[in-house]
mmCIF file of C-alpha atoms in Angstrom:
data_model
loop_
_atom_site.group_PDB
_atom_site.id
_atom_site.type_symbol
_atom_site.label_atom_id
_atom_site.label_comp_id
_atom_site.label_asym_id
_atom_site.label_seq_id
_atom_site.Cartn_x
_atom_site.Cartn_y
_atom_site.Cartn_z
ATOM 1 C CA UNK A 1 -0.702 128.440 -74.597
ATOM 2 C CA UNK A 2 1.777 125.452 -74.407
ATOM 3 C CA UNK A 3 5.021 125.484 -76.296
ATOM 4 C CA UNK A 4 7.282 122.962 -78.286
ATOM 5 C CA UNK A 5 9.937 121.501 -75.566
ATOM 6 C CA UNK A 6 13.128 123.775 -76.881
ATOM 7 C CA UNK A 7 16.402 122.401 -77.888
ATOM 8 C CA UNK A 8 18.300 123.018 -74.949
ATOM 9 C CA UNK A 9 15.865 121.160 -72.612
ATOM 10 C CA UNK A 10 15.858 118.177 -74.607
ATOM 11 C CA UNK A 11 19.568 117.690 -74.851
ATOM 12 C CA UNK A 12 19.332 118.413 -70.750
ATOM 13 C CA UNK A 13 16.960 115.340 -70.565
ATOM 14 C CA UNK A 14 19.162 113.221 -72.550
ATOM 15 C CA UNK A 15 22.814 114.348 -70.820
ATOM 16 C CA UNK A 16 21.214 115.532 -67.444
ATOM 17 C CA UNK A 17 22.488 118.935 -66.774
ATOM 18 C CA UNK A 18 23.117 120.765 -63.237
ATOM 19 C CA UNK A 19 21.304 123.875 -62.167
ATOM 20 C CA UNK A 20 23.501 126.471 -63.768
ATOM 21 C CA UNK A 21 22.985 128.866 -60.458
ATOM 22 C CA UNK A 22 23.953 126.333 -58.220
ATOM 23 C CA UNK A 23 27.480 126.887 -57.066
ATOM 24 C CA UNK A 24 30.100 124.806 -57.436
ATOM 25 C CA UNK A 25 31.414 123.532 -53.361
ATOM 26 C CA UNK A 26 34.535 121.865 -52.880
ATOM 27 C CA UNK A 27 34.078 118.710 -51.375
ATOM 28 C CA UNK A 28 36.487 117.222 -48.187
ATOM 29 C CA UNK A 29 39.409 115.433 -48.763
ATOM 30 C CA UNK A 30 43.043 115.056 -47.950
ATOM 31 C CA UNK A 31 45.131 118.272 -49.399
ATOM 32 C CA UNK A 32 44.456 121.820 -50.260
ATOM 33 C CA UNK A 33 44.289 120.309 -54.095
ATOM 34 C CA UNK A 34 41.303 122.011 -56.171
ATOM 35 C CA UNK A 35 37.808 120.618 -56.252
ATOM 36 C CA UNK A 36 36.811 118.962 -59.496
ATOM 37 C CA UNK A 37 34.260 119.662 -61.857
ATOM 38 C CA UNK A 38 32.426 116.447 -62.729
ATOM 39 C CA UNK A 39 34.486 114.546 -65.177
ATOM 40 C CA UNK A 40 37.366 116.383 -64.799
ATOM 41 C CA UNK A 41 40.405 115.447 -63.630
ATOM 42 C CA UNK A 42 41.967 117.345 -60.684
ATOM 43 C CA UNK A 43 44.488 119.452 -60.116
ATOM 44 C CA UNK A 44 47.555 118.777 -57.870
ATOM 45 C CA UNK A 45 47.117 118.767 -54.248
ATOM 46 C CA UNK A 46 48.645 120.185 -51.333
ATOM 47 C CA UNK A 47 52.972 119.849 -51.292
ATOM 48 C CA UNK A 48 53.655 117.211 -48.793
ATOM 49 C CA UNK A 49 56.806 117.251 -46.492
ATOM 50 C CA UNK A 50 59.375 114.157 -46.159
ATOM 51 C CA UNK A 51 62.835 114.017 -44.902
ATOM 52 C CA UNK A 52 62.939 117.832 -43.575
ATOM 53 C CA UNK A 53 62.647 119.563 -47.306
ATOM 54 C CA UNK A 54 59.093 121.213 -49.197
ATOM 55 C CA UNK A 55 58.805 120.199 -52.888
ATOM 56 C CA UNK A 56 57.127 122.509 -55.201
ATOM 57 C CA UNK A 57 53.153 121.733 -55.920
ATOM 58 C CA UNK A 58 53.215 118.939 -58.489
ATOM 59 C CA UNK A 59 51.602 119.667 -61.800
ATOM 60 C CA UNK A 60 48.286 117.149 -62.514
ATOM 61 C CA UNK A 61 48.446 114.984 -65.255
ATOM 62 C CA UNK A 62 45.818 112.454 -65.643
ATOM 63 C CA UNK A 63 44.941 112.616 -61.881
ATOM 64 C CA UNK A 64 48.743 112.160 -59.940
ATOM 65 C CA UNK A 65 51.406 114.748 -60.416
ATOM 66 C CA UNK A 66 54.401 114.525 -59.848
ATOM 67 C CA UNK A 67 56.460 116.587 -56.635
ATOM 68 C CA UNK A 68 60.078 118.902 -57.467
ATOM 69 C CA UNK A 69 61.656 118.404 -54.574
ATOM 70 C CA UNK A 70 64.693 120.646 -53.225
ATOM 71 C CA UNK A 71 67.577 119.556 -51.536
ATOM 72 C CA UNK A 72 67.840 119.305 -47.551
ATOM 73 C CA UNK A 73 68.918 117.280 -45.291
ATOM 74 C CA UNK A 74 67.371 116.151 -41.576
ATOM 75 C CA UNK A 75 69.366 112.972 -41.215
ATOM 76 C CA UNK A 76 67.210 110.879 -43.603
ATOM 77 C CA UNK A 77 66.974 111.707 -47.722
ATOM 78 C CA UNK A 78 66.106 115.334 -48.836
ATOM 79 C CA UNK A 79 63.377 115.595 -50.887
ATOM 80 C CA UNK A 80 59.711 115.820 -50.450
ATOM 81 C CA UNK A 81 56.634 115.172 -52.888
ATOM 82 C CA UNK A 82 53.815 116.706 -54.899
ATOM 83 C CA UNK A 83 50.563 116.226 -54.207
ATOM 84 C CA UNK A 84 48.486 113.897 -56.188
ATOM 85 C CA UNK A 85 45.670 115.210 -58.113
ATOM 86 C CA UNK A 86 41.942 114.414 -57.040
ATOM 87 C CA UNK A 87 40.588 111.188 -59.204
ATOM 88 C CA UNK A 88 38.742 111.676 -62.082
ATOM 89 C CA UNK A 89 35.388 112.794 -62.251
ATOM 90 C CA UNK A 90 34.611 111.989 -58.509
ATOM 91 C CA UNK A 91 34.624 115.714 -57.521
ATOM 92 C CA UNK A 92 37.287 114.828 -54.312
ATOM 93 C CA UNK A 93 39.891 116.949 -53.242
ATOM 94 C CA UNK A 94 44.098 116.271 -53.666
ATOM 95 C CA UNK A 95 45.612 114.162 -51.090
ATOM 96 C CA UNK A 96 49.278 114.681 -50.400
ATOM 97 C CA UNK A 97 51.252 112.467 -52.348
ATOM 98 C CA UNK A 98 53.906 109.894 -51.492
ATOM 99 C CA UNK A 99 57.752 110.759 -50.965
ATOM 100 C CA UNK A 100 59.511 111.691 -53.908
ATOM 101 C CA UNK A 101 62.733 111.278 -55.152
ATOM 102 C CA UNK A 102 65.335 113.842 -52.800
ATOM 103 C CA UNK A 103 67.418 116.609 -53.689
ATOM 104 C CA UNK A 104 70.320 115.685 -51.704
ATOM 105 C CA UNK A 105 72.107 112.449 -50.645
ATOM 106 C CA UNK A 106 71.165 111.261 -47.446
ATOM 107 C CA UNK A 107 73.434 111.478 -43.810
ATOM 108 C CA UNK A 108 73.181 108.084 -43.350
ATOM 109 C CA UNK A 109 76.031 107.552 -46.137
ATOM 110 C CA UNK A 110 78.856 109.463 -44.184
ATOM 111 C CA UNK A 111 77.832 107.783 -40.706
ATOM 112 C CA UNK A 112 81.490 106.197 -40.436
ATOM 113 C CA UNK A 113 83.183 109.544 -40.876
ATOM 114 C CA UNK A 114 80.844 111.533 -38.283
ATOM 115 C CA UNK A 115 82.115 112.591 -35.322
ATOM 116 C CA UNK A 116 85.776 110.632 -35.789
ATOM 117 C CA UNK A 117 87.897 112.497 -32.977
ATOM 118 C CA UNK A 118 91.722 112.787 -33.002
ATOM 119 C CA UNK A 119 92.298 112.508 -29.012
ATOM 120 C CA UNK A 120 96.013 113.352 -28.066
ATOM 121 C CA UNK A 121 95.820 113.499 -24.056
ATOM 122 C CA UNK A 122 99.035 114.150 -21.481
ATOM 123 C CA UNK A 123 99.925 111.221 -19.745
ATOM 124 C CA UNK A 124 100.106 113.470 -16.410
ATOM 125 C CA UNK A 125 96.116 113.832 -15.254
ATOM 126 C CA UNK A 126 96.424 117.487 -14.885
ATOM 127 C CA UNK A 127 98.779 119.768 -17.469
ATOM 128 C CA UNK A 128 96.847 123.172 -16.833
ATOM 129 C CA UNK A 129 98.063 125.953 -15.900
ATOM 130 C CA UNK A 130 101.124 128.125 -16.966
ATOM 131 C CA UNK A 131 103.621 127.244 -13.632
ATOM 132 C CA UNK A 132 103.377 123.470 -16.005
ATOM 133 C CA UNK A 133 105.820 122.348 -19.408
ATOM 134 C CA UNK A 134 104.420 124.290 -22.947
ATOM 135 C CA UNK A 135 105.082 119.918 -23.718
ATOM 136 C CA UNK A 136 103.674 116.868 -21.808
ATOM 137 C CA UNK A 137 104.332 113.649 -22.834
ATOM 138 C CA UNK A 138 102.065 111.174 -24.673
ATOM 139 C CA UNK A 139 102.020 107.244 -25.240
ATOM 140 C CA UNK A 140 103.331 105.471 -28.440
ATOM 141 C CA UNK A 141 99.258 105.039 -29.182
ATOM 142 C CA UNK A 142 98.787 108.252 -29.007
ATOM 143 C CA UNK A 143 101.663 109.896 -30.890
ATOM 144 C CA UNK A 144 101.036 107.632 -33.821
ATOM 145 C CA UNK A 145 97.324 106.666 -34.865
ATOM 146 C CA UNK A 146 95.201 105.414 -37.671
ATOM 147 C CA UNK A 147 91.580 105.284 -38.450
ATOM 148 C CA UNK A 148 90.330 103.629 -41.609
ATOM 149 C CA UNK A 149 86.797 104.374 -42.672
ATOM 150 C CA UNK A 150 84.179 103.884 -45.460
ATOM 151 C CA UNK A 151 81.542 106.503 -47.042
ATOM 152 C CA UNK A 152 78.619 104.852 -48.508
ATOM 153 C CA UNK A 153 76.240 105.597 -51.283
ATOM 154 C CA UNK A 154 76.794 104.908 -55.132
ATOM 155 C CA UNK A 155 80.338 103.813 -56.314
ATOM 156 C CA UNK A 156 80.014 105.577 -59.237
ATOM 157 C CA UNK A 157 79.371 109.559 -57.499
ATOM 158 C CA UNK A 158 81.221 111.490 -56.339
ATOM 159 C CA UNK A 159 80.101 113.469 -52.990
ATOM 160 C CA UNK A 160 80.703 116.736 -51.483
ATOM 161 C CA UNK A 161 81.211 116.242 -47.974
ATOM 162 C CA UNK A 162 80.854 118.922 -45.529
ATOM 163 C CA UNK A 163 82.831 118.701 -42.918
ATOM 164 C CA UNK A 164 82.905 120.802 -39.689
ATOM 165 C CA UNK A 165 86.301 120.867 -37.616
ATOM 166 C CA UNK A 166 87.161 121.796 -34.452
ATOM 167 C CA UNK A 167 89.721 121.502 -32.003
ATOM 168 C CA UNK A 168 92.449 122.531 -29.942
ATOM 169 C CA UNK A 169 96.102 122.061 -31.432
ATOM 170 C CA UNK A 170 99.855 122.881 -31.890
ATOM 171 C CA UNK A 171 100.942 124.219 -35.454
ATOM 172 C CA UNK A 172 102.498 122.457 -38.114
ATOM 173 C CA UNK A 173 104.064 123.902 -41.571
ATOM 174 C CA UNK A 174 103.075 122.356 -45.270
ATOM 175 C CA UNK A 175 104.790 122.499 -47.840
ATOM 176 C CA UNK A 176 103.542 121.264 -52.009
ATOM 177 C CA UNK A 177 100.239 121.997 -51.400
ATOM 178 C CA UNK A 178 97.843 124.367 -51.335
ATOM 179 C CA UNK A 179 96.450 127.115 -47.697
ATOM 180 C CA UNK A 180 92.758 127.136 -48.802
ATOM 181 C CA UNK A 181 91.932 128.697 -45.488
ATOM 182 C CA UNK A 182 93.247 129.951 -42.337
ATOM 183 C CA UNK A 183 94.094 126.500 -40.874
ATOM 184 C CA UNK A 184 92.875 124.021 -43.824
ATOM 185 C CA UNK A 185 95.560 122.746 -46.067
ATOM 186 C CA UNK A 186 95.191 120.773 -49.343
ATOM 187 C CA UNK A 187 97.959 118.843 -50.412
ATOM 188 C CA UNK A 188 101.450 118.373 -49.952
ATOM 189 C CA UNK A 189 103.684 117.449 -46.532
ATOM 190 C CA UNK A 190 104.541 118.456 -43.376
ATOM 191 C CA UNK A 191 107.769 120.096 -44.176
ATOM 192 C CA UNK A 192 107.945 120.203 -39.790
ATOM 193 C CA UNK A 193 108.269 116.567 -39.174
ATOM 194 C CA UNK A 194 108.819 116.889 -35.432
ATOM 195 C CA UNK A 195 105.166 118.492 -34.751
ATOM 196 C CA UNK A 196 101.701 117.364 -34.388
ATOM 197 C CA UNK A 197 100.077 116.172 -38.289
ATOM 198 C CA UNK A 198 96.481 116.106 -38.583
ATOM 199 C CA UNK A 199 95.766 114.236 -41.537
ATOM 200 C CA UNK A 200 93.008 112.864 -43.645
ATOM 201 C CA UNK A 201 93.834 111.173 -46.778
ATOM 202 C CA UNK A 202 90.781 110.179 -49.357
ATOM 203 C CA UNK A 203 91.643 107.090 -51.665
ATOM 204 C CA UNK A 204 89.218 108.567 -54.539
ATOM 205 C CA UNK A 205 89.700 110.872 -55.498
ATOM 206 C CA UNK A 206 93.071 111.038 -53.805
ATOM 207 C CA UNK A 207 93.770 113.793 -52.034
ATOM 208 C CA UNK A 208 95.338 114.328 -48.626
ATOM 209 C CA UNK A 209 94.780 117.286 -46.042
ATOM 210 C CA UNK A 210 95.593 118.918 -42.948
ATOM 211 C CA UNK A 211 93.829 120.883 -40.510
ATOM 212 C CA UNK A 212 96.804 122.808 -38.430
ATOM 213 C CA UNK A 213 98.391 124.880 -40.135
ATOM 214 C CA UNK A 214 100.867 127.545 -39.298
ATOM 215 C CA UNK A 215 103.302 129.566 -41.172
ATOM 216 C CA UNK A 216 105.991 128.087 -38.546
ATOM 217 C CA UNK A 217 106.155 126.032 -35.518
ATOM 218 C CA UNK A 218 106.436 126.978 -31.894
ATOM 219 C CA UNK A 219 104.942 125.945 -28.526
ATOM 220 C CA UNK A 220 101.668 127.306 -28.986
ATOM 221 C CA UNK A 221 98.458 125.933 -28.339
ATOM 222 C CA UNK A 222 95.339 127.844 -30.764
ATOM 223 C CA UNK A 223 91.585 126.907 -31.388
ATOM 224 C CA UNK A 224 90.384 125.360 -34.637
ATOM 225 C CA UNK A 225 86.780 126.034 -35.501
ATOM 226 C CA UNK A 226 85.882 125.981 -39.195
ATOM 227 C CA UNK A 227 83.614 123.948 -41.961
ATOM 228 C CA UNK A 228 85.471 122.558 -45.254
ATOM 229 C CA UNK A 229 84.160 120.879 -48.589
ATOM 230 C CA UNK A 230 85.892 117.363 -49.284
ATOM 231 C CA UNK A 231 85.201 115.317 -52.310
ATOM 232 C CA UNK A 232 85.055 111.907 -51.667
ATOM 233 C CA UNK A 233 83.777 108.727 -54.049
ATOM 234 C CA UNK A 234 81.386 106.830 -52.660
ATOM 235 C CA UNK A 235 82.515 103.806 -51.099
ATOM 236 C CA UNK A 236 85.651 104.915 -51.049
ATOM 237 C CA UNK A 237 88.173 104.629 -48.109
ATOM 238 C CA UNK A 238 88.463 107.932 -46.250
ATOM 239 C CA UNK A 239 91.903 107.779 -43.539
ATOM 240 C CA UNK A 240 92.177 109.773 -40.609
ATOM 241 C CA UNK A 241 95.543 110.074 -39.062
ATOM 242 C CA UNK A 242 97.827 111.738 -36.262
ATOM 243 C CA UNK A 243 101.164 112.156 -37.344
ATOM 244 C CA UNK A 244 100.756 110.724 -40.580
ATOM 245 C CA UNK A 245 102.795 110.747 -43.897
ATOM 246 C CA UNK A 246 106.184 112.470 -43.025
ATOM 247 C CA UNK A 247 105.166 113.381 -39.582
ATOM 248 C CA UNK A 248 107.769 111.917 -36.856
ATOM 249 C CA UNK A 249 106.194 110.776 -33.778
ATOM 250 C CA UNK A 250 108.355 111.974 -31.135
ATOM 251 C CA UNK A 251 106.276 111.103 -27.326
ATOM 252 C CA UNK A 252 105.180 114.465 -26.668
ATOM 253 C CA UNK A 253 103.018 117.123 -28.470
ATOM 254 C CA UNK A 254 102.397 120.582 -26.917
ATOM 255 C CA UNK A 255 100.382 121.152 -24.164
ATOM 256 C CA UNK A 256 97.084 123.049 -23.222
ATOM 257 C CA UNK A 257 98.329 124.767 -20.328
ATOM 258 C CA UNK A 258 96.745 128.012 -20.899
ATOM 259 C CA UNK A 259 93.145 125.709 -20.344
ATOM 260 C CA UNK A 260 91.706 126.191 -24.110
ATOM 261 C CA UNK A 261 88.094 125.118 -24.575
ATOM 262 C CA UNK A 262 86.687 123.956 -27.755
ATOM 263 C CA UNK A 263 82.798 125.461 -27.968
ATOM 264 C CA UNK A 264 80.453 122.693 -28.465
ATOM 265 C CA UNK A 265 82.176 119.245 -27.942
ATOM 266 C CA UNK A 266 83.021 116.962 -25.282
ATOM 267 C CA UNK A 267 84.261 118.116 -22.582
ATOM 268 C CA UNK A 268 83.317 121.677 -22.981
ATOM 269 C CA UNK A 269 82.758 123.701 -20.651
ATOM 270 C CA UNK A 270 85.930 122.567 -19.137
ATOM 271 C CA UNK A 271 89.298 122.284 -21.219
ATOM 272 C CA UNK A 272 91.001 118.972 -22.744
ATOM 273 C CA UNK A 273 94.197 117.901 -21.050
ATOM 274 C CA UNK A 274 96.305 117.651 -24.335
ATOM 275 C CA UNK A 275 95.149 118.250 -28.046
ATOM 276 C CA UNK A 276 91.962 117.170 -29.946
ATOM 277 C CA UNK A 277 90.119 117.460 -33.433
ATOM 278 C CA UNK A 278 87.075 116.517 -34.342
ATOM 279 C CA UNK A 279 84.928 116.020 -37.631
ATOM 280 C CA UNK A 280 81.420 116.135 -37.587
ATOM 281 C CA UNK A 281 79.449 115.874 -41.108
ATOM 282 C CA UNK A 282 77.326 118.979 -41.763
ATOM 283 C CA UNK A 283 75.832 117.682 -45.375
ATOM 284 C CA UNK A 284 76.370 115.272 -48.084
ATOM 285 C CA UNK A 285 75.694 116.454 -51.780
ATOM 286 C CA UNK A 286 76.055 114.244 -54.839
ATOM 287 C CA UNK A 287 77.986 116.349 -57.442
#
């Protein structure tokens, strides 16, 4: 006996309705994003990575989403992206998105100030060994130097600047400033004009500092091997100096004699004839 068409299967003839026991499949595309159900929009896709940091998934909206990127840093801008949400209604799959906006300020602004070396050599070839002076004499160029640089980025931030310093040098005494680690001083003078001043001064916000400090002076020779935190403006002039502000240049400096080697730089594995400190930037954080 036939039977009236029921409601349901008219309103599927008009709309056109799916096999409810069919299962839903994702279909290919780019990221790990969920499949959509017809008409829907899609959620976000797979995190995509860009500059060395993972931002969190983004969160769909309409079909994109947006990436919360971290900070990091791998010589280019930290920062990564969310992936964008599958189109709408198509059924397709996230793709990763494009880069985001970084956590971090990028290397690239604090090229001028990496690696700047303070080089004080002998003037005799060979100073090693203990039968030689605890001083050797150095040139006029070398007892007295300056080295004016620039950091980049936005005039109007300020940046942490991680700096890592090492070195071999003599000691020098502060005074009107502050010891914020063993050999890190901020602040203040050489109250020991007659020794060895390793100096960088930072026109905004200014602040000078030191790197060799010792509660007093003598003809000793020590490793330097530590990371520091400098604020610096960006755009700013950043000075490096030997035997700047009070310091008195006087031809000679102490001497490595006991054959010191500084891990990791130039020309390790053998020791440097004379004294040296070098800055290499670690990372670069707007504040």
């Amino acid at each position: 006996m036939s039977h009236a068409p029921s409601l349901t299967f008219l309103i599927c003839l008009m709309l056109g309705c799916s096999d409810a026991s069919s299962p839903i499949t994702p279909a290919s595309g780019g990221g790990a994003g969920a499949p959509n159900v017809a008409g829907n929009t899609g959620v976000a896709g797979a995190v995509a990575v860009a500059g060395g940091a993972q931002a969190a998934s983004g969160s769909s909206a309409g079909g994109a989403s947006s990436g919360a990127a971290s900070g990091g840093f791998s010589g280019s801008v930290a920062g990564a992206t969310g992936g964008a949400g599958g189109s709408a209604g198509n059924g397709s799959a996230g793709t990763a998105g494009a880069a985001g906006s970084g956590g971090g300020a990028s290397l690239a602004i604090a090229t001028e100030i990496d690696k700047v070396r303070l080089e004080c050599p002998c003037i005799d070839a060979d100073h090693f060994g203990l039968d030689k002076q605890d001083n050797c004499d150095a040139t006029p160029a070398v007892d007295r130097q300056t080295y004016t640089k620039h950091l980049g980025g936005d005039p109007n931030i300020t940046y942490d600047v991680t700096l890592h310093v090492r070195g071999d040098t003599e000691p020098n005494t502060y005074v009107k400033g502050k010891l914020d680690q063993d050999r890190f001083y901020t602040g203040g003078e050489t109250s020991t004009p007659g020794y060895t001043a390793y100096m960088l001064t930072v026109a905004e916000p200014p602040q000078s500092y030191f790197f060799n400090y010792n509660p007093s002076t003598s003809h000793i020779h020590f490793l330097i091997d530590y990371q520091v935190v400098i604020p610096i403006k960006g755009g700013t002039t950043v000075t490096f100096e030997v035997n700047g502000g009070k310091s008195v240049p006087d031809g000679h400096g102490v001497s490595n004699r006991e054959s010191l080697v500084v891990p990791g730089i130039p020309p390790a594995p053998a020791p440097f004839n004379g004294q040296l400190v070098q800055f290499d930037v670690v990372s670069v954080k707007a504040q």
